[in-house]
Coordinates of C-alpha atoms in Angstrom, one line a residue:
M1 CA 153.6 35.9 12.8
V2 CA 151.8 37.1 8.9
Y3 CA 148.6 39.7 10.4
F4 CA 146.4 40.1 7.8
E5 CA 144.4 43.3 7.8
P6 CA 140.5 42.5 6.5
R7 CA 139.4 47.0 6.3
S8 CA 142.8 47.7 4.5
G9 CA 143.7 44.0 2.3
D10 CA 146.9 44.8 3.6
T11 CA 149.0 41.9 4.9
H12 CA 151.6 42.7 7.7
L13 CA 154.9 40.4 9.1
L14 CA 155.6 40.7 12.7
T15 CA 157.6 40.2 15.9
D16 CA 156.6 37.8 18.1
F17 CA 156.5 40.8 20.7
S18 CA 154.0 42.6 18.4
A19 CA 151.5 39.2 17.5
Y20 CA 150.9 39.5 21.6
M21 CA 150.2 43.2 22.1
V22 CA 147.8 42.4 19.5
N23 CA 146.5 39.5 20.7
L24 CA 146.4 41.5 24.0
L25 CA 144.6 43.9 23.2
S26 CA 141.9 41.7 20.7
Q27 CA 140.9 40.5 23.9
R28 CA 140.3 44.2 25.5
A29 CA 141.1 47.4 25.1
M30 CA 143.8 48.7 27.3
S31 CA 145.8 51.3 29.0
L32 CA 149.8 52.2 28.5
E33 CA 150.2 50.5 32.3
E34 CA 147.9 48.3 31.8
L35 CA 149.9 46.7 28.8
E36 CA 153.0 46.6 31.0
V37 CA 151.8 45.2 33.6
A38 CA 150.0 42.2 31.4
V39 CA 153.6 41.9 29.5
A40 CA 155.8 42.4 32.6
P41 CA 156.8 38.7 33.1
S42 CA 157.2 37.5 29.5
V43 CA 160.1 39.9 29.3
E44 CA 163.7 39.6 30.7
E45 CA 164.5 41.6 33.2
N46 CA 167.2 44.1 31.4
R47 CA 164.7 44.9 29.2
A48 CA 162.7 46.0 32.4
G49 CA 163.7 48.9 32.3
D50 CA 162.8 50.3 29.1
L51 CA 159.8 48.3 28.6
K52 CA 157.0 51.3 29.2
Q53 CA 158.6 53.2 26.3
F54 CA 159.6 49.9 24.2
I55 CA 156.0 49.7 24.3
S56 CA 154.7 52.9 23.5
Q57 CA 156.7 52.6 20.6
V58 CA 155.3 49.0 19.5
L59 CA 151.5 50.8 19.3
Q60 CA 152.8 53.3 17.5
D61 CA 153.9 50.9 14.9
L62 CA 151.1 49.2 15.2
E63 CA 149.2 52.4 14.4
T64 CA 150.9 53.2 12.1
L65 CA 150.6 50.5 9.9
D66 CA 146.0 50.9 11.1
I67 CA 146.3 47.2 12.9
V68 CA 145.8 49.3 16.4
K69 CA 143.7 52.6 17.3
R70 CA 144.7 54.5 20.4
G71 CA 141.6 55.5 22.0

């Protein structure tokens, strides 16, 4: 997915999972635990063990790109 950030004028190519996270967070603010519960059904079982760490990394990447802000 291509994401345009109107505040900065930057365009970013996001993975499907990152785009899914942006979509979830655009609906409402969510804690790491809430995100984990929300995305768990969409993740393959073999990836479920490191899900919290994976979500944290995606959030950090999105924050670095100035797409999301942690509150």
